[in-house]
Short mmCIF file of C-alpha atoms and ligand atoms in Angstrom, two decimals:
data_model
loop_
_atom_site.label_atom_id
_atom_site.label_comp_id
_atom_site.label_asym_id
_atom_site.label_seq_id
_atom_site.Cartn_x
_atom_site.Cartn_y
_atom_site.Cartn_z
CA MET A 170 -1.02 -21.57 16.46
CA LYS A 171 -2.12 -20.82 12.98
CA LYS A 172 -2.59 -17.15 12.19
CA LYS A 173 -5.43 -15.47 10.72
CA ILE A 174 -5.52 -12.69 8.20
CA SER A 175 -8.92 -10.99 7.44
CA LEU A 176 -9.42 -9.47 3.99
CA ILE A 177 -11.96 -6.69 3.90
CA GLY A 178 -13.14 -6.11 0.33
CA ALA A 179 -13.35 -9.36 -1.87
CA GLY A 180 -12.83 -7.58 -5.14
CA GLN A 181 -9.83 -7.92 -7.66
CA ILE A 182 -7.12 -7.07 -4.85
CA GLY A 183 -9.13 -9.08 -2.20
CA GLY A 184 -9.57 -12.01 -4.13
CA THR A 185 -5.82 -12.09 -5.17
CA LEU A 186 -4.61 -11.53 -1.77
CA ALA A 187 -6.96 -14.51 -0.68
CA HIS A 188 -5.05 -16.77 -3.28
CA LEU A 189 -1.52 -15.57 -2.58
CA ILE A 190 -1.94 -15.99 1.12
CA ALA A 191 -3.38 -19.53 1.00
CA LEU A 192 -0.53 -20.43 -1.79
CA LYS A 193 1.90 -19.23 0.84
CA GLU A 194 0.17 -20.91 3.70
CA LEU A 195 0.71 -17.57 5.34
CA ALA A 196 -2.55 -17.77 7.41
CA ASP A 197 -6.24 -18.85 7.61
CA VAL A 198 -7.98 -16.39 5.51
CA VAL A 199 -11.37 -14.72 6.10
CA LEU A 200 -12.65 -12.88 2.97
CA PHE A 201 -15.44 -10.32 3.79
CA ASP A 202 -17.29 -8.32 1.36
CA VAL A 203 -20.64 -6.41 1.71
CA ALA A 204 -21.72 -7.56 -2.17
CA GLU A 205 -23.74 -10.60 -1.39
CA GLY A 206 -22.21 -14.05 -2.32
CA LEU A 207 -19.04 -12.47 -4.00
CA ALA A 208 -16.67 -13.40 -0.80
CA LYS A 209 -18.28 -16.85 -0.43
CA GLY A 210 -17.89 -17.40 -4.04
CA LYS A 211 -14.32 -16.35 -4.21
CA ALA A 212 -13.56 -18.48 -1.09
CA LEU A 213 -15.08 -21.60 -2.29
CA ASP A 214 -13.07 -21.23 -5.60
CA ILE A 215 -9.85 -20.71 -3.84
CA ALA A 216 -10.52 -23.39 -1.41
CA GLN A 217 -11.08 -25.96 -4.12
CA SER A 218 -7.89 -25.13 -5.70
CA SER A 219 -6.06 -26.33 -2.61
CA GLY A 220 -6.64 -30.06 -4.17
CA VAL A 221 -4.45 -29.12 -7.03
CA SER A 222 -1.96 -26.60 -5.20
CA GLY A 223 -1.88 -28.56 -2.24
CA PHE A 224 -2.01 -25.84 0.64
CA ASN A 225 -3.83 -26.43 3.68
CA SER A 226 -4.91 -22.82 4.71
CA SER A 227 -8.22 -22.69 5.34
CA ILE A 228 -10.59 -19.92 3.78
CA ILE A 229 -13.97 -18.71 4.16
CA GLY A 230 -16.34 -16.04 2.75
CA THR A 231 -18.42 -13.95 4.80
CA ASN A 232 -20.59 -10.55 5.16
CA ASN A 233 -20.34 -10.76 8.75
CA TYR A 234 -17.99 -8.67 10.69
CA GLU A 235 -18.12 -11.25 13.47
CA ASP A 236 -16.03 -13.63 11.45
CA ILE A 237 -13.04 -11.24 11.67
CA LYS A 238 -12.80 -11.55 15.44
CA ASN A 239 -9.01 -12.22 16.62
CA SER A 240 -7.43 -11.66 13.34
CA ASP A 241 -3.56 -11.23 13.51
CA VAL A 242 -3.80 -9.11 10.25
CA ILE A 243 -6.34 -7.34 8.36
CA ILE A 244 -6.09 -5.87 4.86
CA ILE A 245 -8.52 -3.46 3.58
CA THR A 246 -9.35 -3.05 -0.09
CA ALA A 247 -13.03 -2.22 0.44
CA GLY A 248 -13.91 0.80 -1.94
CA VAL A 249 -14.31 1.88 -5.15
CA PRO A 250 -11.36 1.55 -7.90
CA ARG A 251 -10.48 4.10 -10.63
CA LYS A 252 -11.85 4.39 -14.13
CA PRO A 253 -10.20 5.80 -16.96
CA GLY A 254 -9.72 9.43 -16.75
CA MET A 255 -10.28 9.44 -12.97
CA SER A 256 -7.33 10.40 -10.71
CA ARG A 257 -7.11 8.59 -7.18
CA ASP A 258 -8.19 11.73 -5.34
CA ASP A 259 -11.73 11.48 -7.20
CA LEU A 260 -12.52 8.43 -5.12
CA LEU A 261 -12.30 10.50 -1.80
CA GLY A 262 -15.92 11.24 -1.08
CA ILE A 263 -17.09 7.54 -1.59
CA ASN A 264 -14.35 5.67 -0.22
CA LEU A 265 -14.23 8.10 2.78
CA LYS A 266 -17.92 6.61 3.88
CA ILE A 267 -16.88 3.12 3.14
CA ILE A 268 -13.61 3.51 5.35
CA LYS A 269 -15.87 4.58 8.03
CA GLN A 270 -18.12 1.54 8.23
CA VAL A 271 -14.87 -0.59 8.11
CA ALA A 272 -13.24 1.07 11.08
CA GLU A 273 -16.13 0.43 13.06
CA GLY A 274 -16.34 -3.09 11.91
CA ILE A 275 -12.52 -3.53 13.13
CA LYS A 276 -12.91 -1.50 16.25
CA THR A 277 -15.86 -3.58 17.18
CA ASN A 278 -14.57 -6.96 16.45
CA SER A 279 -10.81 -7.16 16.27
CA PRO A 280 -9.17 -3.83 17.78
CA ASN A 281 -5.72 -5.48 18.31
CA SER A 282 -4.98 -6.41 14.64
CA PHE A 283 -2.27 -5.15 12.37
CA VAL A 284 -4.16 -3.48 9.86
CA ILE A 285 -2.94 -2.61 6.24
CA CYS A 286 -4.88 -0.33 3.97
CA ILE A 287 -5.01 -0.28 0.28
CA THR A 288 -8.06 1.45 -0.26
CA ASN A 289 -7.37 4.90 -2.41
CA PRO A 290 -6.44 8.00 -2.12
CA LEU A 291 -4.12 5.85 0.12
CA ASP A 292 -2.58 8.40 2.27
CA VAL A 293 -5.70 10.31 3.26
CA ILE A 294 -7.86 7.02 3.43
CA VAL A 295 -5.25 5.37 6.07
CA MET A 296 -5.24 8.83 7.94
CA ALA A 297 -8.97 8.50 8.02
CA LEU A 298 -8.92 4.78 9.23
CA GLN A 299 -6.70 5.63 12.06
CA LYS A 300 -8.90 8.56 13.23
CA TYR A 301 -12.21 6.51 12.89
CA SER A 302 -11.04 3.51 14.69
CA LYS A 303 -8.79 5.16 17.04
CA LEU A 304 -6.44 2.01 17.02
CA SER A 305 -2.69 2.59 17.73
CA THR A 306 -0.79 4.32 14.78
CA SER A 307 1.98 1.59 15.12
CA ASN A 308 -1.12 -1.01 14.11
CA ILE A 309 -2.37 0.93 11.08
CA VAL A 310 -0.02 1.43 8.05
CA GLY A 311 -0.85 1.88 4.31
CA MET A 312 0.28 -0.14 1.15
CA ALA A 313 1.74 1.97 -1.62
CA GLY A 314 5.54 2.65 -1.82
CA ILE A 315 6.20 -1.18 -1.98
CA LEU A 316 4.14 -0.99 -5.21
CA ASP A 317 5.52 2.30 -6.54
CA THR A 318 9.04 0.96 -5.79
CA SER A 319 8.42 -2.21 -7.53
CA ARG A 320 7.26 -0.50 -10.62
CA PHE A 321 10.32 1.74 -10.76
CA LYS A 322 12.51 -1.27 -10.21
CA TYR A 323 10.72 -3.05 -13.24
CA PHE A 324 11.02 -0.17 -15.45
CA LEU A 325 14.72 0.04 -14.55
CA SER A 326 15.76 -3.22 -15.00
CA GLN A 327 14.08 -3.42 -18.41
CA GLU A 328 15.73 -0.23 -19.33
CA LEU A 329 19.23 -1.22 -17.98
CA LYS A 330 18.96 -4.97 -18.67
CA VAL A 331 19.81 -5.79 -15.13
CA PRO A 332 17.66 -8.33 -13.22
CA ILE A 333 15.12 -7.08 -10.96
CA ASN A 334 16.60 -8.78 -7.98
CA LYS A 335 19.71 -6.66 -8.32
CA ILE A 336 17.94 -3.45 -8.11
CA ASN A 337 17.12 -2.05 -4.52
CA SER A 338 15.32 1.22 -4.22
CA LEU A 339 12.86 3.48 -2.36
CA VAL A 340 10.05 5.54 -3.67
CA LEU A 341 8.60 7.52 -0.99
CA GLY A 342 6.19 10.54 -0.42
CA GLY A 343 2.32 10.36 -1.09
CA HIS A 344 0.63 7.69 -3.31
CA GLY A 345 -0.08 10.16 -6.43
CA ASP A 346 1.75 11.91 -8.93
CA THR A 347 4.20 13.47 -6.61
CA MET A 348 5.52 10.54 -5.29
CA VAL A 349 9.42 10.59 -4.95
CA PRO A 350 12.01 7.89 -6.30
CA THR A 351 15.24 8.38 -4.53
CA PHE A 352 18.36 8.51 -6.53
CA ASN A 353 20.96 7.90 -3.77
CA HIS A 354 18.93 5.14 -2.35
CA THR A 355 18.37 3.40 -5.63
CA ILE A 356 21.25 0.77 -6.00
CA VAL A 357 21.50 -1.05 -9.38
CA ASP A 358 24.13 -4.09 -9.06
CA GLY A 359 26.10 -2.06 -6.59
CA LYS A 360 26.08 1.46 -8.08
CA SER A 361 23.64 4.07 -7.11
CA LEU A 362 21.34 5.75 -9.60
CA SER A 363 23.15 9.17 -9.29
CA GLN A 364 26.57 7.32 -10.10
CA LEU A 365 24.83 5.57 -13.02
CA VAL A 366 23.76 8.82 -14.31
CA LYS A 367 27.44 10.41 -13.82
CA ASP A 368 28.76 7.62 -15.69
CA LYS A 369 26.28 7.88 -18.42
CA LYS A 370 24.99 4.65 -18.12
CA ILE A 371 21.27 6.21 -18.37
CA SER A 372 20.67 9.76 -19.57
CA ALA A 373 18.97 12.19 -17.43
CA GLU A 374 16.11 12.37 -19.85
CA LYS A 375 15.60 8.57 -20.07
CA LEU A 376 15.53 8.46 -16.25
CA ASP A 377 12.99 11.37 -16.38
CA THR A 378 10.68 9.14 -18.55
CA ILE A 379 10.85 6.08 -16.22
CA ILE A 380 10.24 8.39 -13.25
CA ASP A 381 7.04 9.74 -14.97
CA ARG A 382 6.05 6.31 -16.14
CA THR A 383 6.29 5.14 -12.52
CA ARG A 384 4.20 7.98 -11.09
CA LYS A 385 1.64 7.23 -13.64
CA GLY A 386 2.13 3.42 -13.33
CA GLY A 387 -1.36 2.79 -11.94
CA ALA A 388 -3.25 4.96 -14.37
CA GLU A 389 -1.17 3.17 -17.60
CA ILE A 390 -2.81 -0.07 -16.11
CA VAL A 391 -6.41 1.54 -15.74
CA LYS A 392 -6.33 2.82 -19.24
CA PHE A 393 -5.98 -0.71 -20.62
CA LEU A 394 -8.24 -2.37 -18.10
CA LYS A 395 -10.94 0.09 -18.75
CA THR A 396 -13.19 -1.31 -15.96
CA GLY A 397 -10.82 -1.47 -12.72
CA SER A 398 -7.15 -0.96 -11.68
CA ALA A 399 -4.03 -2.94 -11.08
CA PHE A 400 -4.48 -5.86 -8.60
CA TYR A 401 -1.62 -8.48 -9.07
CA ALA A 402 1.40 -6.16 -8.09
CA PRO A 403 -0.99 -4.40 -5.24
CA ALA A 404 -1.98 -7.68 -3.74
CA ALA A 405 1.77 -9.09 -3.95
CA SER A 406 2.82 -5.68 -2.18
CA GLY A 407 0.31 -6.45 0.57
CA VAL A 408 1.32 -9.82 1.25
CA GLU A 409 5.00 -8.65 1.87
CA MET A 410 3.76 -6.15 4.56
CA ALA A 411 1.55 -8.91 6.15
CA GLU A 412 4.50 -11.50 6.17
CA SER A 413 7.08 -9.33 7.75
CA TYR A 414 4.47 -8.68 10.57
CA ILE A 415 3.54 -12.15 11.08
CA LYS A 416 6.82 -13.72 10.86
CA ASN A 417 8.56 -11.08 12.53
CA LEU A 418 11.07 -10.51 9.67
CA LYS A 419 11.47 -6.69 10.62
CA LYS A 420 11.99 -5.76 6.93
CA THR A 421 12.43 -2.34 5.86
CA LEU A 422 9.88 -1.31 3.48
CA PRO A 423 8.29 1.82 2.30
CA CYS A 424 4.96 2.20 3.53
CA ALA A 425 2.37 5.19 4.43
CA ALA A 426 3.16 5.51 8.29
CA TYR A 427 2.04 8.08 10.99
CA LEU A 428 4.73 10.59 11.26
CA ASN A 429 5.35 12.03 14.58
CA GLY A 430 7.94 14.30 14.02
CA GLU A 431 10.28 12.54 11.99
CA TYR A 432 11.19 14.47 8.63
CA ASN A 433 9.82 17.53 10.49
CA ILE A 434 6.04 16.36 9.86
CA LYS A 435 3.68 15.87 12.79
CA GLY A 436 0.39 14.05 12.69
CA LEU A 437 0.19 12.68 8.99
CA TYR A 438 0.55 9.46 7.09
CA VAL A 439 3.13 9.69 4.33
CA GLY A 440 5.32 7.22 2.40
CA VAL A 441 8.54 6.50 4.28
CA PRO A 442 10.95 3.52 5.11
CA VAL A 443 9.47 1.77 8.13
CA VAL A 444 10.29 -1.38 9.75
CA ILE A 445 7.51 -3.87 10.19
CA GLY A 446 7.84 -6.79 12.78
CA LYS A 447 5.72 -8.41 15.33
CA ASN A 448 4.79 -5.11 17.03
CA GLY A 449 3.75 -3.60 13.89
CA VAL A 450 5.40 -0.34 12.51
CA GLU A 451 8.52 -0.86 14.94
CA LYS A 452 10.55 2.03 13.68
CA VAL A 453 10.37 4.95 11.08
CA LEU A 454 13.70 5.36 9.26
CA GLU A 455 15.07 8.76 8.52
CA ILE A 456 17.12 8.62 5.69
CA GLU A 457 19.19 11.10 4.09
CA LEU A 458 17.78 13.02 1.25
CA ASN A 459 19.57 15.38 -1.09
CA GLU A 460 17.96 19.00 -1.86
CA GLU A 461 16.02 17.94 -4.89
CA GLU A 462 14.35 14.99 -3.09
CA LYS A 463 13.77 17.12 0.11
CA ASN A 464 11.85 19.55 -2.15
CA ASN A 465 10.03 16.94 -3.98
CA PHE A 466 9.19 15.07 -0.74
CA LYS A 467 7.60 18.52 0.64
CA ILE A 468 5.62 19.00 -2.26
CA SER A 469 4.47 15.33 -1.98
CA VAL A 470 3.43 15.91 1.55
CA GLN A 471 1.60 19.50 0.69
CA ALA A 472 -0.63 17.34 -1.53
CA VAL A 473 -1.27 14.99 1.08
CA GLU A 474 -2.23 17.54 3.65
CA GLU A 475 -4.22 19.36 1.07
CA LEU A 476 -6.33 16.34 0.20
CA PHE A 477 -6.90 15.70 4.20
CA GLU A 478 -8.37 19.03 4.42
CA SER A 479 -10.82 18.15 1.69
CA ALA A 480 -11.48 15.00 3.44
CA ARG A 481 -12.21 17.22 6.51
CA LYS A 482 -14.55 19.48 4.79
CA ILE A 483 -16.44 16.23 3.52
CA ASP A 484 -16.50 14.59 7.19
CA PRO A 485 -16.21 16.94 10.10
CA ASP A 486 -15.77 13.99 12.38
CA LEU A 487 -12.09 13.81 10.96
CA SER A 488 -11.39 17.11 12.86
CA ASN A 489 -11.89 15.29 16.16
P1 A3D B 210 -12.62 -3.76 -6.64
O1 A3D B 210 -12.60 -5.01 -7.29
O2 A3D B 210 -13.81 -3.04 -6.83
O3 A3D B 210 -12.98 -4.17 -5.04
C1 A3D B 210 -13.47 -3.44 -4.18
C2 A3D B 210 -14.54 -4.33 -3.28
O4 A3D B 210 -15.11 -3.55 -1.99
C3 A3D B 210 -15.75 -4.76 -3.94
O5 A3D B 210 -15.85 -6.32 -4.06
C4 A3D B 210 -16.90 -3.82 -3.22
O6 A3D B 210 -18.27 -4.85 -2.95
C5 A3D B 210 -16.28 -4.07 -1.84
N1 A3D B 210 -16.89 -2.97 -0.97
C6 A3D B 210 -17.63 -1.74 -1.20
N2 A3D B 210 -17.69 -1.23 0.06
C7 A3D B 210 -17.58 -2.18 1.05
C8 A3D B 210 -17.76 -1.80 2.28
N3 A3D B 210 -18.45 -0.97 3.00
N4 A3D B 210 -17.49 -3.21 3.03
C9 A3D B 210 -16.67 -3.96 2.65
N5 A3D B 210 -16.65 -4.17 1.35
C10 A3D B 210 -16.92 -3.23 0.57
O7 A3D B 210 -11.62 -2.84 -6.32
P2 A3D B 210 -9.75 -3.41 -6.26
O8 A3D B 210 -9.89 -4.55 -5.60
O9 A3D B 210 -9.38 -3.30 -7.61
O10 A3D B 210 -9.26 -2.15 -5.53
C11 A3D B 210 -9.53 -1.84 -4.23
C12 A3D B 210 -9.15 -0.50 -3.62
O11 A3D B 210 -7.66 -0.49 -3.90
C13 A3D B 210 -9.64 0.76 -4.80
O12 A3D B 210 -9.94 1.75 -3.64
C14 A3D B 210 -8.43 0.82 -5.68
O13 A3D B 210 -8.18 2.27 -5.94
C15 A3D B 210 -7.30 0.62 -4.30
N6 A3D B 210 -5.83 0.62 -4.84
C16 A3D B 210 -4.87 0.91 -4.28
C17 A3D B 210 -3.62 0.75 -4.56
C18 A3D B 210 -2.40 1.30 -4.03
O14 A3D B 210 -1.42 0.78 -4.19
C19 A3D B 210 -2.67 2.00 -2.67
C20 A3D B 210 -3.33 0.01 -6.05
C21 A3D B 210 -4.41 -0.38 -6.56
C22 A3D B 210 -5.78 -0.18 -5.92
#
């Protein structure tokens, strides 16, 4: 039977997600948005490309939550993106309100779906989504680590002149300026990043510049675009998660997942490597970190905790 993916939010990422999913024939697509006509217009436009691209996924646009019933996967991008000079955290108040409505729509219409959240500030919004919707924590996950890792890999491949598919990496922690690229879990053509620094294939200073550029990767694009934030790479990252679930690929992917004691953290969503298969988040992998990475991870977790405290102050319902 054909799978169904609903996309809540038909903006830049939502539209790109719909197109990518259709091109891959991963599932039929329902594109939902509150903005009158936006989802219908984009769905029709993408559907009309099937005559050229040859895909046979169906795609409809709607502003009626009932249309998302029985979705296998739901991907949320509803919300407001950053403008130049804004941090992701500046979006908290407005996107919390939006995510509360979205949580209600999902809980009422499709409570058994695997839900991927992309709306920023990611870690806190995905945590709020779980609290509002009460869906199981293994069925709610946030997209950030795949994008951050992909940015890191891209910058490394450019610097080291190594094809990107010969680089494996993991960027952990919260999706913000405190994210943690890992040295021993970044393997370039068979060698760890730590080894490459030791062998002087890349200087520590150059690596610092790349890490800083990765942390600020989203802001660099916001500065160019001026009216919105990145959407091609975020959409591609969301599709990888949906595909691993739908096809039961059991890929290990860095995602914002609910921690229940792993990494000594309880009751918080943070970016860690997880296995995604037909049961959702099937496993949280506890990888070994060196002392510096442990410290940076701690700082990143604190930043997420502090922002969640701010969210609690905005909406006391989050304390329940
Ligand atoms: P944009 O193109 O503005 O699309 C957002 C859409 O959400 C708009 O079409 C709105 O009409 C719609 N919307 C607003 N309120 C609601 C609602 N209550 N219900 C349904 N839809 C609604 O933004 P975008 O697609 O560029 O970005 C979407 C979100 O993703 C933003 O919060 C970004 O900050 C975030 N984002 C996250 C990452 C991560 O890596 C986590 C990367 C890039 C963007």
